[in-house]
Amino acid sequence: MSEDGRRLSATSGGLRVISEPLAAVRSVALGVWIGVGSRFEREDQSGVSHFIEHLLFKGTPTYSAERIAQVFDGLGGEVNAATGRDYTVVYTRVLDDHLERAFEVVADMLQRPGFFELDQEREVVLEEILMYEDDPQDQVHDLLSQAVFPGQPLGRPVIGTSDVIGSVPEDGVRSYHRDHYTAPNMVVAAAGNVDHDRLVALTGSVLGDLGTGPEAHEFEPARPGRVTLAVKAKPTEQYHLCLGGPGLTRSDPRRHAMSVLDTVLGGSMSSRLFQEVRERRGLAYSVGSYTVGYADTGQVGVYVGTREDNLETAARVIGHELRRLADEPVPDEELRRAKDHLKGRLVLGLESPSTRMNRIGKAVLTGTELLSLDEIVERVEAVTADDVQALAREFWHPDDLSVAAIGPNEDRVRAAVAGLAPGLAEPEAA
């Protein structure tokens, strides 16, 4: 048992079970994590992982879609799901007395989906894709991923494509589910008022019909492309611009320093981008930075949404702040504030059973080191200004970043990019 009370076990079928007790709560957050997402899809399967997530809620031979909703409403709980690039999770939060009932229904959804109303749900997902394509603030991040990881699963949107979703046959969906929803490829995670031994016994009882396929499926290794500019012309009110490139893997020991850098750059209200672009100059409502890690690579990014009149100035300010991070050590006071911000967010988040469940479930599924609170704080405290500056030089210099933009006029984008990375602003030769 860890100092946080976490315990990890496995059922006879190879299904891993992890729990973390929380004193003084009467609820349990439960998630079943599956090692499948858009990264495991071929191009002709693009979006199938997300499509199956939808179809899990359409009923089983035992529970209709309406009955599933009625059960969780009757429990006063919630049930939902999410699909990422390297995982799918179905999760619920209920009173501790209702855990067994909620788990029974979730398990049935996962093991015995009827794939009822498949064509109707196909139409729902096609509408979701259209809604996504109408939202440039969302779509521009996938356009950046496509530029950073061209022609590979990491560069494709999780939601999939209309061509695939509109034509994938039922037997293809069933086969994909059967291949990936197997005991060794899944993790049950729970946090809250939960007894570990009872959870393991319950898991073996309700999820005993899962297949016994491989623990993990192969994925296409990441191949970052050359620095490029990707522009999508669209009659939007704002220009939506992202710049980014490859980042750290999720297990890289420098990831804590990267979190400090991200906080300094654009991850908080006192960050440089928020203060310089929004507060001091009024150039944008939304501006910030982000990082994400995968098994073999990662991605860094900066986003801004702004009017055409402000686009060049906003881009120039972002470029200046990125170069300043690489050229000048972060002052002690700013470094201290970023560390305290990260620690505060961590501690506040761990007061939530759902946050704890997400943390332990994803870590076990992806094989990421699961640190205690004290260990994380120790690693954050160990970050130096030199560590931050070295990462800024390696991963965040604007000359080494691709740019993606959505807006009405490509020429205005190129003019703005000239202030970021002049080499990208020139149209490619025919």
GROMACS .gro file of C-alpha atoms in nm, residues 58 132 170 215 320 323 328 351 364:
model
    9
   58LYS     CA    1  -2.720   0.294  -2.677
  132TYR     CA    2  -1.659   2.063  -3.452
  170GLU     CA    3  -2.142  -0.277  -3.808
  215GLU     CA    4  -0.222  -0.609  -2.271
  320HIS     CA    5   0.892   3.816  -2.821
  323ARG     CA    6   1.242   3.440  -2.732
  328GLU     CA    7   1.678   3.524  -2.015
  351GLU     CA    8  -0.958   1.704  -0.284
  364VAL     CA    9  -0.173   0.270  -1.455
   0.00000   0.00000   0.00000
